[in-house]
Coordinates of N, CA, C and O in Angstrom, one line a residue:
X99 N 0.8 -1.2 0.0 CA 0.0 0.0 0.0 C 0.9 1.3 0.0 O 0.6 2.2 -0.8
X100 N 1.8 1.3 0.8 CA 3.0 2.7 0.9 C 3.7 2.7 -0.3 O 4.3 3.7 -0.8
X101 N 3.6 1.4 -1.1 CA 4.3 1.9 -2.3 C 3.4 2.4 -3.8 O 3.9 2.6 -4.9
X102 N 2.0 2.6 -3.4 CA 1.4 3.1 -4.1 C 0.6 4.8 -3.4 O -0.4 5.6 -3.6
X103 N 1.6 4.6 -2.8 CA 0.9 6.2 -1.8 C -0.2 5.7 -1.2 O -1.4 6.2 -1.2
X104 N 0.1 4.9 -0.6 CA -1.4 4.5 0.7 C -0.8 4.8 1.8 O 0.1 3.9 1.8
X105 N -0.7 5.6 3.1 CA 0.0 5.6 4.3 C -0.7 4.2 4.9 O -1.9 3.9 4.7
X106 N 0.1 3.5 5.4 CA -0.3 2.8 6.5 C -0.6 2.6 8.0 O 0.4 2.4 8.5
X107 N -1.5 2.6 8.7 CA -1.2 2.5 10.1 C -1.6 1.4 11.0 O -2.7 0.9 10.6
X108 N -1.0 0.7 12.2 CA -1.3 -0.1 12.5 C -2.3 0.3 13.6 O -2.3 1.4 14.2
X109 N -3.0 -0.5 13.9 CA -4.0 0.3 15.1 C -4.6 -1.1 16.1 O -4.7 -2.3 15.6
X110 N -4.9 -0.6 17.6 CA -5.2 -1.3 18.4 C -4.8 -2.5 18.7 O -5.4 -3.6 18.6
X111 N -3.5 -2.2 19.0 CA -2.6 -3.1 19.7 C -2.5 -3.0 21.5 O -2.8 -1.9 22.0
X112 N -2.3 -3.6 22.0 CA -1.8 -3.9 23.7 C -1.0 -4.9 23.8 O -0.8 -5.8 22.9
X113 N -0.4 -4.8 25.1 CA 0.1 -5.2 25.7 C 0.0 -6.6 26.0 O 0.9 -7.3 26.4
X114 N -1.4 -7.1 25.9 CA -2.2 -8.5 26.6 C -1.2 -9.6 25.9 O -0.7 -9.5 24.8
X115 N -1.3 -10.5 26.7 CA -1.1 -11.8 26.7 C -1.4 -12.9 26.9 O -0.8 -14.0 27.0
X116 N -3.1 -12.3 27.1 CA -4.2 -13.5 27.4 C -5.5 -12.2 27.1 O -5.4 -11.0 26.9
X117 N -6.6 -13.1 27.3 CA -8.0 -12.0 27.3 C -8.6 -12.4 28.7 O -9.7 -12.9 28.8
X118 N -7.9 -12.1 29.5 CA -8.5 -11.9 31.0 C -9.2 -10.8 31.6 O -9.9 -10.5 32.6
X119 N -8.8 -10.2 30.5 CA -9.3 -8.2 30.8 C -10.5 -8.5 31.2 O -10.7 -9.6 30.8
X120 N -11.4 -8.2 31.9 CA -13.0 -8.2 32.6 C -13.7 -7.3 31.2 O -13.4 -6.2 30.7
X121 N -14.7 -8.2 30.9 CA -15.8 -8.1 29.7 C -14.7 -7.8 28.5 O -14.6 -6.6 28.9
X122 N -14.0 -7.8 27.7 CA -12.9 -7.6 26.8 C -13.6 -8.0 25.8 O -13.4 -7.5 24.7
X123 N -14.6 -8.8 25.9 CA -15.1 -9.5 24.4 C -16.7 -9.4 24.8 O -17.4 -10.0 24.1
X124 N -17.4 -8.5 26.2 CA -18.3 -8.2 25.9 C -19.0 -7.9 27.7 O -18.2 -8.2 28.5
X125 N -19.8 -7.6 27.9 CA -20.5 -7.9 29.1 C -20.4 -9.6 30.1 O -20.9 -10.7 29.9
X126 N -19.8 -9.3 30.7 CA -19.9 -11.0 31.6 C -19.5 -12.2 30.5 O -19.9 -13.3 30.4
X127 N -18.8 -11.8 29.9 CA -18.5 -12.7 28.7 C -16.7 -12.7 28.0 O -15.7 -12.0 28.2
X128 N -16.9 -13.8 27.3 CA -15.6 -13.7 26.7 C -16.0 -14.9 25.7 O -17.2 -15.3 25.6
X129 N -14.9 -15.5 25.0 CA -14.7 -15.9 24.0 C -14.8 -17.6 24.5 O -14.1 -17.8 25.5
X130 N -15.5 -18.6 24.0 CA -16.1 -19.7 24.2 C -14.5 -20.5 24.6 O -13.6 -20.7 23.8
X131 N -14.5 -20.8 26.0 CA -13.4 -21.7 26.5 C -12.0 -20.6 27.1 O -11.0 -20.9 27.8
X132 N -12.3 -19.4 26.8 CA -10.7 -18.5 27.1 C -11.6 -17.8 28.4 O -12.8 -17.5 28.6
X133 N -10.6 -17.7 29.2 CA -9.0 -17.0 29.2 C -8.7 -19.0 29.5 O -9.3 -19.8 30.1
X134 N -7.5 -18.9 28.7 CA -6.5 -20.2 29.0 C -6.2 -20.4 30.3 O -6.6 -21.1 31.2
X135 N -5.7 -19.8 30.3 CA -4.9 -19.4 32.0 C -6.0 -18.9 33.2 O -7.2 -18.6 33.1
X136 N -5.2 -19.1 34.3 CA -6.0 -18.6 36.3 C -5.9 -17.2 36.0 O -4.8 -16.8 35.8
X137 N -7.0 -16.3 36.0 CA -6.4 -14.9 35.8 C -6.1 -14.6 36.9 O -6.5 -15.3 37.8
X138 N -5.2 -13.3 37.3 CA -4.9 -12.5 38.3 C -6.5 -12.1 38.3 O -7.2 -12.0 37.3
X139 N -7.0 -11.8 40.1 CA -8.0 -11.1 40.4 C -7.5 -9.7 41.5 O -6.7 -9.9 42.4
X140 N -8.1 -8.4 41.1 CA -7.7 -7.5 42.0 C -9.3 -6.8 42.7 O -10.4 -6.9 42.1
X141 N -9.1 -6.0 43.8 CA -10.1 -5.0 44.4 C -11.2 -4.3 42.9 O -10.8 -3.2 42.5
X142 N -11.9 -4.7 42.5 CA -12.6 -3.7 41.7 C -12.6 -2.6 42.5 O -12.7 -2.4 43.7
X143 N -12.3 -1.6 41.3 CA -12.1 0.1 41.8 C -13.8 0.4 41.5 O -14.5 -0.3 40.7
X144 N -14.3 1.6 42.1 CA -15.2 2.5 42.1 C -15.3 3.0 40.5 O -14.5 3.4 39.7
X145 N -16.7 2.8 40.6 CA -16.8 3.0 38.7 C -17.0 4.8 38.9 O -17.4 5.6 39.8
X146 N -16.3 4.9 37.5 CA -15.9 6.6 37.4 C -16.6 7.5 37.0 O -16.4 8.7 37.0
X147 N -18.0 6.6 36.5 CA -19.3 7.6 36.4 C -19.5 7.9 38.0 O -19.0 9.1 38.0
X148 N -19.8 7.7 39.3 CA -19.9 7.7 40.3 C -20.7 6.8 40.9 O -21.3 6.1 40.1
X149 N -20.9 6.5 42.0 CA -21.5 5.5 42.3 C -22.8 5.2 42.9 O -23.0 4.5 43.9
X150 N -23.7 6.0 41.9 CA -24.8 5.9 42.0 C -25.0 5.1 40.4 O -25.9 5.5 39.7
X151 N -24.2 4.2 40.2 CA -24.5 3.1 39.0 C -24.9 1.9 40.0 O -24.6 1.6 41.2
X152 N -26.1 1.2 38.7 CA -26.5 -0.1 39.2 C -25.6 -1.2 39.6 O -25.1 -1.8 38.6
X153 N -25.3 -1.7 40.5 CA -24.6 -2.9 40.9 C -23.3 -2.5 40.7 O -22.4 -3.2 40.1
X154 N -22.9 -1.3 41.2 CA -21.6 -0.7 41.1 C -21.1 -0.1 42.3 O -21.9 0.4 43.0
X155 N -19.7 -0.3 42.6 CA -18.7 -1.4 42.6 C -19.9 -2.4 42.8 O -21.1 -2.1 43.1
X156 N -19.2 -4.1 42.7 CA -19.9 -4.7 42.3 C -19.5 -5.2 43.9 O -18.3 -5.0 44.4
X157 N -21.0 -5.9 45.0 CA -21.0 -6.4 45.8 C -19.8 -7.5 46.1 O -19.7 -8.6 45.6
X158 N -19.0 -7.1 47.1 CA -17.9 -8.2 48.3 C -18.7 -9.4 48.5 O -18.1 -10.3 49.1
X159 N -19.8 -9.5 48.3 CA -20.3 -10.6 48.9 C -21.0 -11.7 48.5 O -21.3 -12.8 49.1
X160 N -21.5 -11.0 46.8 CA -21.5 -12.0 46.0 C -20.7 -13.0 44.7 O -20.0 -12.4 44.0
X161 N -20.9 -13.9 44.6 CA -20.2 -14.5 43.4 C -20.7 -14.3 42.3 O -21.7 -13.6 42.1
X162 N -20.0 -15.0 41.0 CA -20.2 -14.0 40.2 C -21.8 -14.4 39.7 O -22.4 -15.5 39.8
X163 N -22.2 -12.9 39.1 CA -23.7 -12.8 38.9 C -23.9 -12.3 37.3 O -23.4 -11.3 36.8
X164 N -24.6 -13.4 36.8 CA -25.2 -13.3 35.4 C -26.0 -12.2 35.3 O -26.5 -11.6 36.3
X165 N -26.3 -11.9 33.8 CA -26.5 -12.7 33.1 C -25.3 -13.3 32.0 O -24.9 -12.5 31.2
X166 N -24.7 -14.5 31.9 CA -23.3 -14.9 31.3 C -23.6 -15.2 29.8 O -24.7 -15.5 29.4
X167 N -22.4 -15.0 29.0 CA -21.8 -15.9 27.6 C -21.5 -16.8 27.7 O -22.0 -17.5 28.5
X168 N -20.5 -17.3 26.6 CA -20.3 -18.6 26.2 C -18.8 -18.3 27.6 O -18.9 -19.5 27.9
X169 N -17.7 -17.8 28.5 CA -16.8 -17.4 28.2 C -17.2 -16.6 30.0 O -18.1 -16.2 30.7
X170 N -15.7 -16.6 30.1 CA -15.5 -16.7 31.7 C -14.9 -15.0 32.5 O -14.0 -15.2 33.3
X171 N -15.2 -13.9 32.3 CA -14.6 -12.7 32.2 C -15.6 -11.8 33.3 O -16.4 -11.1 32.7
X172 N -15.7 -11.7 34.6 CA -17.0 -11.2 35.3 C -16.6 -11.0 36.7 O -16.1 -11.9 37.3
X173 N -16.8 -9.8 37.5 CA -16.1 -9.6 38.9 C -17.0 -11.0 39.7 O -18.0 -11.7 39.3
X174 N -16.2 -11.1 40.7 CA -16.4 -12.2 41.9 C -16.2 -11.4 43.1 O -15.4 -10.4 43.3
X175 N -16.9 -11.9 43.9 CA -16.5 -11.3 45.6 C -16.2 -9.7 45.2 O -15.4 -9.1 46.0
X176 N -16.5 -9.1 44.5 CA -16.0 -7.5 44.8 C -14.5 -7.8 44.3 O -13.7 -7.1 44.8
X177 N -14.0 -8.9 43.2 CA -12.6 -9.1 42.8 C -13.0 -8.8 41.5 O -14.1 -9.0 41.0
X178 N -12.0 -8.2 40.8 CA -11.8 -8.4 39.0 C -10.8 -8.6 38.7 O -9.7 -8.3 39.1
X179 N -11.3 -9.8 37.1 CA -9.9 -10.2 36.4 C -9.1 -8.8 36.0 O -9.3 -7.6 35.7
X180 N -8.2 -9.5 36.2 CA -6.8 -8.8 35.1 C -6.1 -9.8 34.6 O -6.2 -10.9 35.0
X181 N -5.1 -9.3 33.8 CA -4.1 -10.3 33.0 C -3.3 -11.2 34.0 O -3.1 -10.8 35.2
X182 N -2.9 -12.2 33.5 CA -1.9 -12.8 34.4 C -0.5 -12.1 34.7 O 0.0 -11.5 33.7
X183 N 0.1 -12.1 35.6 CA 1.3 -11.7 35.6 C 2.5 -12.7 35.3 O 2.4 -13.9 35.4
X184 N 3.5 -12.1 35.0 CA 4.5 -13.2 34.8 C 5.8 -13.1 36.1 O 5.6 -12.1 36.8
X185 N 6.9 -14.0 36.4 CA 7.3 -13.6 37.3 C 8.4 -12.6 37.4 O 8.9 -12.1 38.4
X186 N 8.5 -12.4 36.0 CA 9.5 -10.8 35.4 C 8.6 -10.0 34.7 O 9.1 -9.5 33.7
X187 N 7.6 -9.6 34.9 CA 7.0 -9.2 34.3 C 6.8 -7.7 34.0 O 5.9 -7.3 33.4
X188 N 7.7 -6.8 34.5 CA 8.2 -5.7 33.9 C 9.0 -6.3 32.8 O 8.6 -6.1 31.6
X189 N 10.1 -6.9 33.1 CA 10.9 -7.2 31.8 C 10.2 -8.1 30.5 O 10.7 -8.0 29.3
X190 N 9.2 -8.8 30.6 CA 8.4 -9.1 29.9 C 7.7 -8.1 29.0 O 8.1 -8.1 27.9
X191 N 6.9 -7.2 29.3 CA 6.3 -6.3 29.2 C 7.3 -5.4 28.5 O 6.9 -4.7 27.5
X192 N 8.2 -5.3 28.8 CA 9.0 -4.1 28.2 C 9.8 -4.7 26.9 O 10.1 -4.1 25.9
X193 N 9.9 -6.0 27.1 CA 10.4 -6.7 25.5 C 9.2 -6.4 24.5 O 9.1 -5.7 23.5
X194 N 8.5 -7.0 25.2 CA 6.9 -7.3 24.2 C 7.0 -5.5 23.9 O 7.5 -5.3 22.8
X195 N 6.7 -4.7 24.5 CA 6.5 -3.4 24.2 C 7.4 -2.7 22.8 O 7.2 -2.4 21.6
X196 N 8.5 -2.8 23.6 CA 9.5 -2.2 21.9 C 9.6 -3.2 21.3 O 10.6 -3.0 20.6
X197 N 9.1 -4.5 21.1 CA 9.2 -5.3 19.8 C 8.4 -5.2 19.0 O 8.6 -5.3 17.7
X198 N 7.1 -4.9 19.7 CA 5.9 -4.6 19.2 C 5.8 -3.2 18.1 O 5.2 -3.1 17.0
X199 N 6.5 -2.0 18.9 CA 6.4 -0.6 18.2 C 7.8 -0.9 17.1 O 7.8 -0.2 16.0
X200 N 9.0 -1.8 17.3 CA 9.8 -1.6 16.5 C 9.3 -2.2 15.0 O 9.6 -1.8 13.8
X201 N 8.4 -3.3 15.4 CA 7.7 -4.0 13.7 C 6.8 -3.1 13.3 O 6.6 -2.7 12.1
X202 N 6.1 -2.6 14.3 CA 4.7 -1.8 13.3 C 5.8 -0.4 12.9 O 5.8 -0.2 11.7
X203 N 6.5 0.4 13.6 CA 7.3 1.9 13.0 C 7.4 1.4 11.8 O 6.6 1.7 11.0
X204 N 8.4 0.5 11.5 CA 9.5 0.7 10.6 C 8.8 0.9 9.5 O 8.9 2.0 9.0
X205 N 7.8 -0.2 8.7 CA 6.8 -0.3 7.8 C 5.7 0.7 7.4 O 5.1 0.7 6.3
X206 N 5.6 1.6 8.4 CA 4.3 2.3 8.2 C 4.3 3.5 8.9 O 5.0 3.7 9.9
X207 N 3.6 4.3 8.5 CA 3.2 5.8 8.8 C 2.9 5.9 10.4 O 2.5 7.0 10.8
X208 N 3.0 5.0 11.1 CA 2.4 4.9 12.3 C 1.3 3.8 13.0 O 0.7 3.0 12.3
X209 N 1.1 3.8 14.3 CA 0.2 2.9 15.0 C -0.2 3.5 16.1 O 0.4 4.5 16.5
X210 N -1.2 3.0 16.6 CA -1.6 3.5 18.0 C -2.4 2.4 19.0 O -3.2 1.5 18.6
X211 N -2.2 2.9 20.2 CA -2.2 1.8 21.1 C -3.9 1.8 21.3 O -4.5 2.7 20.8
X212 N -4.7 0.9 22.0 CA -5.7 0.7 22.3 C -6.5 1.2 22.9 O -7.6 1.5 22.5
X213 N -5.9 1.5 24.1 CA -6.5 2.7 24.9 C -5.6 3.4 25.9 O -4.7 2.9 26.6
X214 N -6.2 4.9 25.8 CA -5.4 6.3 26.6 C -4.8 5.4 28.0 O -3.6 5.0 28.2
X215 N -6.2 5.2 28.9 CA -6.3 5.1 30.0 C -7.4 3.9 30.2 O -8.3 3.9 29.3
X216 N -7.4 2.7 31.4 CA -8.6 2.2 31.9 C -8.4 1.8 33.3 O -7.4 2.0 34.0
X217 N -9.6 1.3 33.7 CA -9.5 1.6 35.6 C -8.5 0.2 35.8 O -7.6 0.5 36.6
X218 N -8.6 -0.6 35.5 CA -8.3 -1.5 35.9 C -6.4 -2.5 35.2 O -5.3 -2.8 35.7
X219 N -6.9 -2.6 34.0 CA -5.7 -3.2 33.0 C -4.8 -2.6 32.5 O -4.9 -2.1 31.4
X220 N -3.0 -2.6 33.4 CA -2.5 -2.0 33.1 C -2.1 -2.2 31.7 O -1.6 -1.2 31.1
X221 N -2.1 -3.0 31.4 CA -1.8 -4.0 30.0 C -2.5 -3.2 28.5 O -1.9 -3.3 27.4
X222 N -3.6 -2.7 28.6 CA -4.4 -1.8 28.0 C -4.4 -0.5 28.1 O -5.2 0.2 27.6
X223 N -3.3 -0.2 29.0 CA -3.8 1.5 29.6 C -1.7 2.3 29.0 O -0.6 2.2 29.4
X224 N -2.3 3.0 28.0 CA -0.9 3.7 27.4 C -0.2 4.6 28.4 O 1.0 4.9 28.3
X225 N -1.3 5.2 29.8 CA -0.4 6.3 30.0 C 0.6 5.2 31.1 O 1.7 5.6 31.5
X226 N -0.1 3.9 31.6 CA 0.4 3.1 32.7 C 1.8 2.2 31.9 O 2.7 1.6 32.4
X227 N 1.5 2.2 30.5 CA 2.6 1.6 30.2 C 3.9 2.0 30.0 O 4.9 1.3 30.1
X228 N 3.7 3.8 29.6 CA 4.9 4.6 29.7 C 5.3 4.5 30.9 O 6.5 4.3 31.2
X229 N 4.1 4.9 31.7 CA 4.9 5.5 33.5 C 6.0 3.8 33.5 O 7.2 3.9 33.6
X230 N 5.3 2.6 33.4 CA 6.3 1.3 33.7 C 7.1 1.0 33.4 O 7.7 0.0 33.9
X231 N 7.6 2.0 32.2 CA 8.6 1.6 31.3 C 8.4 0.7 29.9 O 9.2 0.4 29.1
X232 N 7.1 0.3 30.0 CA 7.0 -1.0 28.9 C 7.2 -0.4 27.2 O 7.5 -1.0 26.2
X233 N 7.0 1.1 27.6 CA 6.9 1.7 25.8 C 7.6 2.7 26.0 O 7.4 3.3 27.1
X234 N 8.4 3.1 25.3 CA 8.8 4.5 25.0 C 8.1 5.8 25.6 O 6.9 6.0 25.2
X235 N 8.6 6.7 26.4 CA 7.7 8.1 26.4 C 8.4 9.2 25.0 O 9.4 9.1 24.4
X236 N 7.6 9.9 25.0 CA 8.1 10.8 23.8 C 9.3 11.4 23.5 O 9.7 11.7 22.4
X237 N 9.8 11.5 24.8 CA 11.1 11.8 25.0 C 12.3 10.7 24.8 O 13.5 10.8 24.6
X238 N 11.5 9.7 24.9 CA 12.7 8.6 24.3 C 12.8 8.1 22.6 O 13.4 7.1 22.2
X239 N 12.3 8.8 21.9 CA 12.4 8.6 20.8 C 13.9 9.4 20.1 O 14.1 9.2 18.8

């Protein structure tokens, strides 16, 4: 395509290395048989509209509550998934990170990451991957 004047860009990429993200593939849902893996579970944070949302944060006291998918992605006990961690998992993260931006740069006009910010998945959240070190900040270019 760049060699007929089409700029290219790669778009919505992360960090993941599993789909443990909580609803990632939909409401209480995920993809028929995934996440592979035990996910990491943390404190559900206070949802950011405020908390006069229905069933928000989600009750410490129950398990998890339908209505479900094919697919296992849904807070528990007042817990939510996140990605698994690894046991280097900065250094993980930071391979994966510049290997990832050095294939999509070189080829194309650009890429961009998935999302700014989210409450929960550092793995999806660009400003948490700079602060980590996992990607380049602007200044390291």
């Amino acid at each position: 395509m760049e060699s007929i004047g089409l700029p290219v860009v790669v778009g919505e990429w992360s960090l993941a290395t599993d789909n443990c993200a909580m609803w990632l593939n939909g409401f209480n849902d995920n993809v028929d048989g995934y996440p592979k893996v035990k996910c990491d579970m943390i404190k559900c944070p206070p949802p950011y509209m405020g908390l006069n949302q229905p069933g928000a944060p989600p009750d410490s006291r129950l398990g998890k509550q339908g209505p479900f998918g094919t697919g296992d992605s849904t807070p528990e006990y007042g817990m939510c998934p996140i990605d698994k961690s690894f046991p280097d998992n900065d250094d993980v993260l930071r391979k994966l990170g510049y290997a990832k931006i050095g294939v999509f740069d070189l080829p194309t006009h650009g890429q961009f990451f998935w999302n700014f910010r989210t409450e929960l998945e550092e793995r999806w959240d660009f400003q948490k991957a700079v602060e980590n070190g996992w990607i380049p900040s602007k200044d390291d270019w």
